[in-house]
mmCIF file of C-alpha atoms and ligand atoms in Angstrom:
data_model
loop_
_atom_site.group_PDB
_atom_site.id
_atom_site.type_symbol
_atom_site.label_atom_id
_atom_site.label_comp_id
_atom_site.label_asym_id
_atom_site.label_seq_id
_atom_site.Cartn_x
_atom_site.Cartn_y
_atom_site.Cartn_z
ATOM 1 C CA UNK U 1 -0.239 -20.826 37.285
ATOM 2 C CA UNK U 2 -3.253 -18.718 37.052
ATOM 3 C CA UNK U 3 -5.539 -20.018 34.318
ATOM 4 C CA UNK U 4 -6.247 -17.450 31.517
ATOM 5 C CA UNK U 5 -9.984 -18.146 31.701
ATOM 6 C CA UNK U 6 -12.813 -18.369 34.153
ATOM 7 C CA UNK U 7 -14.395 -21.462 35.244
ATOM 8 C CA UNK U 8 -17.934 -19.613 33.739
ATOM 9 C CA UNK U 9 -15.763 -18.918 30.682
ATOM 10 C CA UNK U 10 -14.341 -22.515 30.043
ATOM 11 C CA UNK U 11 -18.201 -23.671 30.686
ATOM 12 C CA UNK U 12 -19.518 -21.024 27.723
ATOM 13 C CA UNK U 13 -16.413 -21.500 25.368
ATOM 14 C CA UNK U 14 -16.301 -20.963 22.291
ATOM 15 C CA UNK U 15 -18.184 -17.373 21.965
ATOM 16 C CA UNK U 16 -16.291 -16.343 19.038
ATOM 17 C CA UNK U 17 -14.392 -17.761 15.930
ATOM 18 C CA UNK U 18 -10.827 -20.120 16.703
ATOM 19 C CA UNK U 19 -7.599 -19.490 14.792
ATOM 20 C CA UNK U 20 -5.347 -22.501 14.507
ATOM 21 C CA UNK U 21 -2.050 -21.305 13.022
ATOM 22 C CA UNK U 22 -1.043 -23.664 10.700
ATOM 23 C CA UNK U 23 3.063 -23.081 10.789
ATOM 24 C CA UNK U 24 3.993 -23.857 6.894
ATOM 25 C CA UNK U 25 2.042 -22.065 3.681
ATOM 26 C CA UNK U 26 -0.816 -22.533 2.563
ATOM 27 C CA UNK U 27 -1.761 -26.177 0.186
ATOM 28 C CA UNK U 28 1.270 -27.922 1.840
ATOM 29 C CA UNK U 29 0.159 -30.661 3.858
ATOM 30 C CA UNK U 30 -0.390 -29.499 7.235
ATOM 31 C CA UNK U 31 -2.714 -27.014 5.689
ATOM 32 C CA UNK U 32 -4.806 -29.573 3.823
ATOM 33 C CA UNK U 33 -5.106 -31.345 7.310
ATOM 34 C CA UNK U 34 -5.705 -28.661 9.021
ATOM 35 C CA UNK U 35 -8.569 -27.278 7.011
ATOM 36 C CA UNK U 36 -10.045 -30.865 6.621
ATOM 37 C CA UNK U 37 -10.318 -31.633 10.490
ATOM 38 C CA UNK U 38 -10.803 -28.088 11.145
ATOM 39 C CA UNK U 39 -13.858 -27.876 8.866
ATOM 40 C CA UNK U 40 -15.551 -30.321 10.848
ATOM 41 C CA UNK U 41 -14.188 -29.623 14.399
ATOM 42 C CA UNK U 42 -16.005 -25.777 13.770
ATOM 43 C CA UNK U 43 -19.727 -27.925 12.916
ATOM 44 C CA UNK U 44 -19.029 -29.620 16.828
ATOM 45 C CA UNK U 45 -17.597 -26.579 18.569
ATOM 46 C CA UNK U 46 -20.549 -23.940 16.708
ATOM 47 C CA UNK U 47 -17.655 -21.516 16.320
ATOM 48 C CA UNK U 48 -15.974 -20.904 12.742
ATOM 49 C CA UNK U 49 -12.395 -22.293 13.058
ATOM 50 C CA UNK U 50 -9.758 -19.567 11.362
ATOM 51 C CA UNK U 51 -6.451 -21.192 9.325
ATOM 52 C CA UNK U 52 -4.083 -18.471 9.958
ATOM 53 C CA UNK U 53 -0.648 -19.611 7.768
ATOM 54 C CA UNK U 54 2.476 -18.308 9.653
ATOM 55 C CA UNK U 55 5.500 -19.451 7.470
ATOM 56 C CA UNK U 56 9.476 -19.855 8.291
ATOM 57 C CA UNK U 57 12.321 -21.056 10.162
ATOM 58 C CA UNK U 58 10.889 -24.905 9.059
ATOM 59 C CA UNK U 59 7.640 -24.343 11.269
ATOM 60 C CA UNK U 60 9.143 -22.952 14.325
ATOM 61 C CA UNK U 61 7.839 -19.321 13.549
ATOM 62 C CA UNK U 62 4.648 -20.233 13.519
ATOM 63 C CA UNK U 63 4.460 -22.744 16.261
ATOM 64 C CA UNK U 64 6.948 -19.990 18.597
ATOM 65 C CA UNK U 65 4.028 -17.348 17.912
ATOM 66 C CA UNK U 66 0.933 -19.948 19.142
ATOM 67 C CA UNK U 67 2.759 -21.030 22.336
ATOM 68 C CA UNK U 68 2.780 -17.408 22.923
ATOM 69 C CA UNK U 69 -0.430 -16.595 22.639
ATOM 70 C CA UNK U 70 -3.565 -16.401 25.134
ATOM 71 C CA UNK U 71 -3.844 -19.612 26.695
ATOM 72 C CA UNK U 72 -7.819 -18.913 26.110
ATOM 73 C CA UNK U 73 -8.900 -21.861 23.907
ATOM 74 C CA UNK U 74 -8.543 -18.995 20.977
ATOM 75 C CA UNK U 75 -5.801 -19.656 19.225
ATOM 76 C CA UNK U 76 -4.328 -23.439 18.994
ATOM 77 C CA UNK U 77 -2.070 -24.959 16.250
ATOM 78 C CA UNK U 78 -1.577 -28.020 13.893
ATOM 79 C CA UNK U 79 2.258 -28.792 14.372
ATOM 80 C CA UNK U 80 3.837 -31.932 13.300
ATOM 81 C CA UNK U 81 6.574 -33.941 14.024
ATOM 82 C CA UNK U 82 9.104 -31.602 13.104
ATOM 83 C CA UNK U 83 7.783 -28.553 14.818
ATOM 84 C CA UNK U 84 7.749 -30.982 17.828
ATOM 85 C CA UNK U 85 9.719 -33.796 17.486
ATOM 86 C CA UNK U 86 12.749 -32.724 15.379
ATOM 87 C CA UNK U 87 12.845 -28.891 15.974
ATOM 88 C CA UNK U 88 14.998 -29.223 19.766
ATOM 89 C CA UNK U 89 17.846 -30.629 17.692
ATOM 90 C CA UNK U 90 17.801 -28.172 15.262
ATOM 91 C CA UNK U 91 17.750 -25.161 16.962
ATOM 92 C CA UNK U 92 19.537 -24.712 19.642
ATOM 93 C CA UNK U 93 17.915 -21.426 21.043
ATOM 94 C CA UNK U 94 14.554 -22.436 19.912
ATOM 95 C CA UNK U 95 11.703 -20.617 22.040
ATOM 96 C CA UNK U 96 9.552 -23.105 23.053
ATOM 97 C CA UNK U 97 10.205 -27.004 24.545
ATOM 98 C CA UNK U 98 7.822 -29.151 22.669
ATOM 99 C CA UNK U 99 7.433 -31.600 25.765
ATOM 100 C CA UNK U 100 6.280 -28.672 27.798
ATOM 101 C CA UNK U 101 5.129 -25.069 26.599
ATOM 102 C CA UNK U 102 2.224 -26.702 25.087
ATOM 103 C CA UNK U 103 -1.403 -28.370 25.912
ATOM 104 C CA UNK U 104 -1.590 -31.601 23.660
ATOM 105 C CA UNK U 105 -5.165 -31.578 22.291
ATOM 106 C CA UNK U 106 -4.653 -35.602 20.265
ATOM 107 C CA UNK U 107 -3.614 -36.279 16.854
ATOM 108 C CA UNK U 108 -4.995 -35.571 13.474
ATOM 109 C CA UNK U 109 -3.396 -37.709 10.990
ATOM 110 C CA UNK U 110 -0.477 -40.520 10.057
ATOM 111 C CA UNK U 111 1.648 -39.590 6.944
ATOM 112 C CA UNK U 112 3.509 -41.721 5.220
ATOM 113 C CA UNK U 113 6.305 -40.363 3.237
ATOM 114 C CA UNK U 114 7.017 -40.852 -0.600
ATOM 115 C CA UNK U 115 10.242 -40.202 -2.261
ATOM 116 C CA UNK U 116 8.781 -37.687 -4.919
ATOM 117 C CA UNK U 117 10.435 -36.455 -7.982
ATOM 118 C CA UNK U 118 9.958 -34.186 -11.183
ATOM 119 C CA UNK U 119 8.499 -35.866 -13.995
ATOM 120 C CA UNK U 120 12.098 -35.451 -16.553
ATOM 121 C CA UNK U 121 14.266 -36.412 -13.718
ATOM 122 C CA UNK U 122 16.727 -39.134 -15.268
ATOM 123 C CA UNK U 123 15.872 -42.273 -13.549
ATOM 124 C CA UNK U 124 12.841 -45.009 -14.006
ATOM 125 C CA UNK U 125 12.951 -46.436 -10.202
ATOM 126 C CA UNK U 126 14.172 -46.221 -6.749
ATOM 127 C CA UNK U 127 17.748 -48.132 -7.393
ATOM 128 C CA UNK U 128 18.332 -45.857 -10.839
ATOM 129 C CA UNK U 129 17.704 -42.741 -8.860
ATOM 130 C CA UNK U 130 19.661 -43.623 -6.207
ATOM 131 C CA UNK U 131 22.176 -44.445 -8.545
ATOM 132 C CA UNK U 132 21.889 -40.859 -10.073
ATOM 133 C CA UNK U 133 22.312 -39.713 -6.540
ATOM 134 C CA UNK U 134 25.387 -40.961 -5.825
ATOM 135 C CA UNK U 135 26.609 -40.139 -9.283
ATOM 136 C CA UNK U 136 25.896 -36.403 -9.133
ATOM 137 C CA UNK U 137 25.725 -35.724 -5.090
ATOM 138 C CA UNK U 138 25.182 -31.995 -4.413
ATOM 139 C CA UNK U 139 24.231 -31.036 -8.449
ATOM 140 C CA UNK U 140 21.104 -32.374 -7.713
ATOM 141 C CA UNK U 141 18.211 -29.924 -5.721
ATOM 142 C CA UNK U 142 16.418 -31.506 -2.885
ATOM 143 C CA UNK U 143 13.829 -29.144 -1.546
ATOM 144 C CA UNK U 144 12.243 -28.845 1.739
ATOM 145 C CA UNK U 145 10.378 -26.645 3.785
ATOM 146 C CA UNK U 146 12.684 -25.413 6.443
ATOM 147 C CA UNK U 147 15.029 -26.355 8.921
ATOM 148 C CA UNK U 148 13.416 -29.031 10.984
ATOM 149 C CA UNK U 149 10.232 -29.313 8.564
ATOM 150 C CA UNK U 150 8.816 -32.582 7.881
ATOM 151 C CA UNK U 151 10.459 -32.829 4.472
ATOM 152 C CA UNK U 152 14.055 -31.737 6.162
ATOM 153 C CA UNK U 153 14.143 -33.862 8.827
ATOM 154 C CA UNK U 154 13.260 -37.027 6.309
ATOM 155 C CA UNK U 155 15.325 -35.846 3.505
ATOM 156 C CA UNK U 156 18.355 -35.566 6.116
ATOM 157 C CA UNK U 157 17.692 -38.956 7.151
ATOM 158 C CA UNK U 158 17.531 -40.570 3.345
ATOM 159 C CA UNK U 159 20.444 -38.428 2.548
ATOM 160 C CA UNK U 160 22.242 -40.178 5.735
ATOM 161 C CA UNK U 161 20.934 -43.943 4.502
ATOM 162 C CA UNK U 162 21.703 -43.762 1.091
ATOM 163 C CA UNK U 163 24.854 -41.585 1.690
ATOM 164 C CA UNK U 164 24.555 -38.755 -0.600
ATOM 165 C CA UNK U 165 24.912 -34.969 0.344
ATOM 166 C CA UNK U 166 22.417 -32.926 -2.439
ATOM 167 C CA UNK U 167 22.119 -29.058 -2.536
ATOM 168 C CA UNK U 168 19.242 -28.323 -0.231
ATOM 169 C CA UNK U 169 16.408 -26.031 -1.448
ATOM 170 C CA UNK U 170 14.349 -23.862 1.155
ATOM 171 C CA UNK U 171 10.624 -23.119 0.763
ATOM 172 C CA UNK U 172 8.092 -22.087 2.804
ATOM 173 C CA UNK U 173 5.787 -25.326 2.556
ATOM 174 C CA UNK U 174 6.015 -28.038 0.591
ATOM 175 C CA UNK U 175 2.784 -27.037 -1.420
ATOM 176 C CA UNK U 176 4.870 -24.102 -2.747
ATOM 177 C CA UNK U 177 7.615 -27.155 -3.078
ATOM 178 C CA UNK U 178 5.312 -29.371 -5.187
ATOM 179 C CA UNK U 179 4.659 -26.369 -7.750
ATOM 180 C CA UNK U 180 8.699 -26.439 -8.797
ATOM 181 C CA UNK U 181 8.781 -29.852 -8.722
ATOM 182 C CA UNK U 182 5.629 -29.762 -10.979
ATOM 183 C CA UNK U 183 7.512 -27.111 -12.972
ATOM 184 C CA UNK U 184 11.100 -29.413 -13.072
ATOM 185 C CA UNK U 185 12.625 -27.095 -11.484
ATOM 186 C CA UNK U 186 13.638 -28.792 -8.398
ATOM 187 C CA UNK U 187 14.745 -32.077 -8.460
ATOM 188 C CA UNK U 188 13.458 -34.005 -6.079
ATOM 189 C CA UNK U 189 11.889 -34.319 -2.070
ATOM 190 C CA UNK U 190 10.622 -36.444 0.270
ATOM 191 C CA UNK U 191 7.210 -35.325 1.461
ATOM 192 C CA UNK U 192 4.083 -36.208 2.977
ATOM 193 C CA UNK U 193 1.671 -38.531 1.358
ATOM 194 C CA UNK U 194 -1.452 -36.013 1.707
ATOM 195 C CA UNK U 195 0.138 -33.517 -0.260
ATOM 196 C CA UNK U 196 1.430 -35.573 -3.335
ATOM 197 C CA UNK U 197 -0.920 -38.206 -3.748
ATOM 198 C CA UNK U 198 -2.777 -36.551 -6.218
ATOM 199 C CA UNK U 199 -0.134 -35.229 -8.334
ATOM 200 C CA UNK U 200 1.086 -39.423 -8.830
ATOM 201 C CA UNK U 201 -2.145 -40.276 -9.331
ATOM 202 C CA UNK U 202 -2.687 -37.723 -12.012
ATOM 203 C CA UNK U 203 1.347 -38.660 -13.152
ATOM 204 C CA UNK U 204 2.781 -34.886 -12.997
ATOM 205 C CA UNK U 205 5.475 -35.742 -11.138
ATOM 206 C CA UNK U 206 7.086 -39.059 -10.488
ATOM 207 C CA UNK U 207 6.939 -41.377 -7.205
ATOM 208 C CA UNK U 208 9.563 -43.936 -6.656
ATOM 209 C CA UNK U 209 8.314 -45.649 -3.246
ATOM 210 C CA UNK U 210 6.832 -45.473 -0.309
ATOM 211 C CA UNK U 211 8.938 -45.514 2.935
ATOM 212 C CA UNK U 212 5.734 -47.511 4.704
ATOM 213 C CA UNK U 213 6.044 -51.626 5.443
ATOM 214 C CA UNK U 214 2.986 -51.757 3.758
ATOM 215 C CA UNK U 215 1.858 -50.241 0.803
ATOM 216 C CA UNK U 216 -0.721 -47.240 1.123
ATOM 217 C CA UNK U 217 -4.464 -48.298 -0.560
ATOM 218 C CA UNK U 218 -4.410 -44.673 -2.130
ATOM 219 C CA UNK U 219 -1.333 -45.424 -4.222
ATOM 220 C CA UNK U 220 -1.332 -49.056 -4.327
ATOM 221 C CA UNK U 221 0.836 -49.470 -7.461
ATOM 222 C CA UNK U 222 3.922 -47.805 -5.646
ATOM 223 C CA UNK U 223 6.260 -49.827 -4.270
ATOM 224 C CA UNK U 224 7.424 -49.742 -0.317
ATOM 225 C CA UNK U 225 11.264 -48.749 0.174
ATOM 226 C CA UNK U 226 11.893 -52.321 0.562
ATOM 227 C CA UNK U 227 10.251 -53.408 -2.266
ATOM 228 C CA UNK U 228 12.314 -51.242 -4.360
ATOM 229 C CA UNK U 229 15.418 -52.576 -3.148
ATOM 230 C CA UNK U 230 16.010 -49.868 -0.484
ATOM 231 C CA UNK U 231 16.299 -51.081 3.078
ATOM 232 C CA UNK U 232 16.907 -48.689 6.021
ATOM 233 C CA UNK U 233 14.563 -45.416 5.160
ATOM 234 C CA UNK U 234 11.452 -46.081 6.636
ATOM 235 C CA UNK U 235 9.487 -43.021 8.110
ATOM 236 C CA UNK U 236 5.891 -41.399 8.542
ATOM 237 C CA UNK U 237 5.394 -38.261 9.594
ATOM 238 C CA UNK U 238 1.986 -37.212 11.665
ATOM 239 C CA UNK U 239 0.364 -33.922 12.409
ATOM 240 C CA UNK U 240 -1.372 -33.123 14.973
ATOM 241 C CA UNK U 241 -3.490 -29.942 16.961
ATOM 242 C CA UNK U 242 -2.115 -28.296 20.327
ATOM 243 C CA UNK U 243 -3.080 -25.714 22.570
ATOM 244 C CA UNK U 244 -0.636 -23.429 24.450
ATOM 245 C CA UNK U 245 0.503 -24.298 27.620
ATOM 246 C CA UNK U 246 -2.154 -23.439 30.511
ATOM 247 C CA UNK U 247 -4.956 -24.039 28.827
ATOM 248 C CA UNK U 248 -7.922 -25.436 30.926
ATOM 249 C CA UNK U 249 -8.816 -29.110 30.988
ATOM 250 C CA UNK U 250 -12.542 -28.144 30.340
ATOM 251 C CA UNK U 251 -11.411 -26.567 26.862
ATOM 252 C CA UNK U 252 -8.799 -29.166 26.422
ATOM 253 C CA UNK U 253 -11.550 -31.599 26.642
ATOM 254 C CA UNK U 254 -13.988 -29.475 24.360
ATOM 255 C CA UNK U 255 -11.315 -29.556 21.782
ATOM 256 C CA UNK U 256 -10.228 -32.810 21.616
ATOM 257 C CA UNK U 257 -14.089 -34.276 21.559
ATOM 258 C CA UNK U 258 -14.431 -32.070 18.213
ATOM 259 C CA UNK U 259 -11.120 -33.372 16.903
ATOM 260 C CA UNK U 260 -12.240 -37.066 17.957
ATOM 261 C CA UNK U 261 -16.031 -36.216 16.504
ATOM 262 C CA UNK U 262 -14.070 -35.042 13.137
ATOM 263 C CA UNK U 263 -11.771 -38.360 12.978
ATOM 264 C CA UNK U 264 -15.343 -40.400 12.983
ATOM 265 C CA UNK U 265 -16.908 -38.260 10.745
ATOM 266 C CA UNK U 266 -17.039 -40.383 7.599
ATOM 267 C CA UNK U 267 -16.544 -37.832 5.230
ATOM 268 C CA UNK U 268 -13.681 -36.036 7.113
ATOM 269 C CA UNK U 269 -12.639 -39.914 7.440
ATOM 270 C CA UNK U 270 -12.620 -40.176 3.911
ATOM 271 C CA UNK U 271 -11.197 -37.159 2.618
ATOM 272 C CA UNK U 272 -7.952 -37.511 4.806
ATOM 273 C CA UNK U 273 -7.909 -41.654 3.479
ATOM 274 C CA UNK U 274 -8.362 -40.458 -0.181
ATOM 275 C CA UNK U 275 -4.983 -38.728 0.134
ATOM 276 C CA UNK U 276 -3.227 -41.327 2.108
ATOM 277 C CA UNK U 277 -3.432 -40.070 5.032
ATOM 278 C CA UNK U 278 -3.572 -42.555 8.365
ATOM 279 C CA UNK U 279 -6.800 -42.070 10.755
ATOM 280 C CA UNK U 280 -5.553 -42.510 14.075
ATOM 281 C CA UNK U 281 -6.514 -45.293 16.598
ATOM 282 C CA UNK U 282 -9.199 -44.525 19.668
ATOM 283 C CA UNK U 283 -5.764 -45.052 21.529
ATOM 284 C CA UNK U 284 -4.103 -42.409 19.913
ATOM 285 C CA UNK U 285 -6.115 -39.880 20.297
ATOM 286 C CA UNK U 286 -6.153 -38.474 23.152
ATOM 287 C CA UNK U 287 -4.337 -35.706 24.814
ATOM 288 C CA UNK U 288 -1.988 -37.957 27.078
ATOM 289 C CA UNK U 289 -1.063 -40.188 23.748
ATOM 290 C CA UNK U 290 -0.180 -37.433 21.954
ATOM 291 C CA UNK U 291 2.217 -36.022 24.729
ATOM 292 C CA UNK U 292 4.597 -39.454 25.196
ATOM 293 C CA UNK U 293 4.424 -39.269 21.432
ATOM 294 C CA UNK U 294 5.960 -36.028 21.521
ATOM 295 C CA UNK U 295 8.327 -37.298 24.115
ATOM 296 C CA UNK U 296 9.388 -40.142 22.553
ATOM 297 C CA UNK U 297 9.728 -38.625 18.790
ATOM 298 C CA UNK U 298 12.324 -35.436 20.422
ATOM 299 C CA UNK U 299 14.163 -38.755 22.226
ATOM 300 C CA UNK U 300 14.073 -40.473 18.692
ATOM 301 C CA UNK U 301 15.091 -37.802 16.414
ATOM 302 C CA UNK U 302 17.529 -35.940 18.230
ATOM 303 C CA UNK U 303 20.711 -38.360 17.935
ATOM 304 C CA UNK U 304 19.715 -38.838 14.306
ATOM 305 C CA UNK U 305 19.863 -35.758 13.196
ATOM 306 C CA UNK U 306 22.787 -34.357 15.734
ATOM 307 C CA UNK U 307 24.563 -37.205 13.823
ATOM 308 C CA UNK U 308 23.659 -35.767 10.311
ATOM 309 C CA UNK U 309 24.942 -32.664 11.972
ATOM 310 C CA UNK U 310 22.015 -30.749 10.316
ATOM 311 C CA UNK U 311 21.398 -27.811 12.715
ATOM 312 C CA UNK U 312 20.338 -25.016 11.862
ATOM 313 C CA UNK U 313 22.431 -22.152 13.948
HETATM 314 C C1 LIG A 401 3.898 -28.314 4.913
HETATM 315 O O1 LIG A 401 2.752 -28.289 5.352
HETATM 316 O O2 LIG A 401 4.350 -27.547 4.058
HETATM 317 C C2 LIG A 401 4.812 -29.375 5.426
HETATM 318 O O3 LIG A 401 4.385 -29.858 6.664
HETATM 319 C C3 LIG A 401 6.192 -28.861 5.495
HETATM 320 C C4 LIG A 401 7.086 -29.940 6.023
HETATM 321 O O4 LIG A 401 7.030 -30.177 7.231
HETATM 322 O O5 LIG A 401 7.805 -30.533 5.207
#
């Protein structure tokens, strides 16, 4: 397997700007993540790094495209754990094998998710939505980002626990998501804490737990899943930056010191904990964590959603 660069070349790198291809549009929350760890990882690396969005097929577009590319060190990715943990089950001809085709560079953030709703939807907490739910099944508009997106993936799997099938809605990100739920006119989601926080915060659209054991410090009045009487849907999501397969250790290594230098960086620290986001252990950072966490996630997720039958060919 010929490496794509020179040894003199891996020494020098970077000599020009980075694109990370961020797989979802732009304000959902792998692009906030992205651009926050990616602002400070281009300070370390002296090289501007580029957020190019590349939208569709729940992530899988964009993620197919960057396994694809040069394995140079010049264009990596933020996927997540439905690019490459739930995207095997979904797509049965998918283009890339998340356990292999790629070079893990460590993990960016933990994300809880929140079951989200627009502000006039007809319930007051967890049990009288879920209530609703049941009552009104597929005349009420869950929307998501894709086949095998983050928000999918997790709305499958609530749909599953509390045993309601709604009519699914398809965006490209669920920052595009969050503006028709802002709007009320989408009923409801389950998304990533990074990208709604501030919208329950500043009470535009409604929040009815938290599917953490704990609750999060950056929305501490909102109650867990269990709290609310819900036992069963617990789930975070995480995102995190890989390079395609073949890419040299030296740049691995150059990569993942500017992610790790980013995760210290107190105000990186504190931007990604101000929206709820989880900063990842010493442990988990490195490249070797963050490939058995890929394994074990595609182990984890594939029976659960084969058994929701939610695939997307
Ligand atoms: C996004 O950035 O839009 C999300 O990651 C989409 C998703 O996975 O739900």
């Amino acid at each position: 397997l010929g490496l794509a660069v020179s040894a003199a070349q891996a020494q020098t790198y970077p000599q020009r700007p980075i694109t990370m291809i961020v797989p979802f549009a732009a304000g959902g929350p792998t692009d906030v993540i992205a651009r926050i760890v990616g602002d400070h990882m281009s300070r370390t690396l002296g090289q501007q790094i580029v957020i190019e969005n590349v939208a569709g097929a729940g992530g899988t577009t964009g993620i197919t495209r960057a396994a694809q590319s040069q394995p140079d060190g010049y264009t990596i990715m933020m996927g997540h754990m439905g690019t490459h943990g739930a995207a095997p089950a979904l797509y049965p001809s998918l283009k890339y094998d998340p356990t292999k085709d790629f070079a893990p560079i460590g993990l960016a953030a933990g994300t809880p998710i929140i079951i989200v709703a627009k502000k006039d939807f007809p319930a007051k907490d967890l049990k009288g939505f879920v209530d609703y739910m049941k009552a009104n099944g597929e005349k009420v508009n869950m929307a998501h980002a894709g086949v095998g997106s983050v928000s999918h993936m997790t709305g499958i799997f609530f749909s599953s626990v509390i045993k309601t099938k709604p009519t699914m809605v398809t965006y490209r990100g669920t920052g595009p998501a969050l503006n028709d739920l802002m709007a009320n006119s989408v009923d409801y989601m389950t998304d990533q804490i990074v990208n709604v926080a501030p919208q329950i915060q500043g009470g535009t659209i409604k929040a009815f737990a938290i599917a953490t054991p704990e609750r999060s410090p950056a929305l501490p009045n909102l109650p867990t899943t269990k709290e609310a009487g819900l036992d069963g849907f617990e789930v975070s999501a995480w995102n995190a930056v890989f390079a395609p397969k073949g890419t040299s250790p030296e740049i691995v290594k150059k990569l993942n010191d500017a992610l790790v230098k980013a995760l210290d960086d107190e105000n990186t620290k504190k931007r990604l904990l101000d929206l709820g986001g989880v900063i990842p252990t010493g442990a988990e950072r490195t490249p070797a964590a963050l490939q058995k966490l890929v394994e074990s996630e595609v182990a984890r997720w594939t029976p659960v959603l084969k058994a929701a039958g939610a695939t997307a060919e």
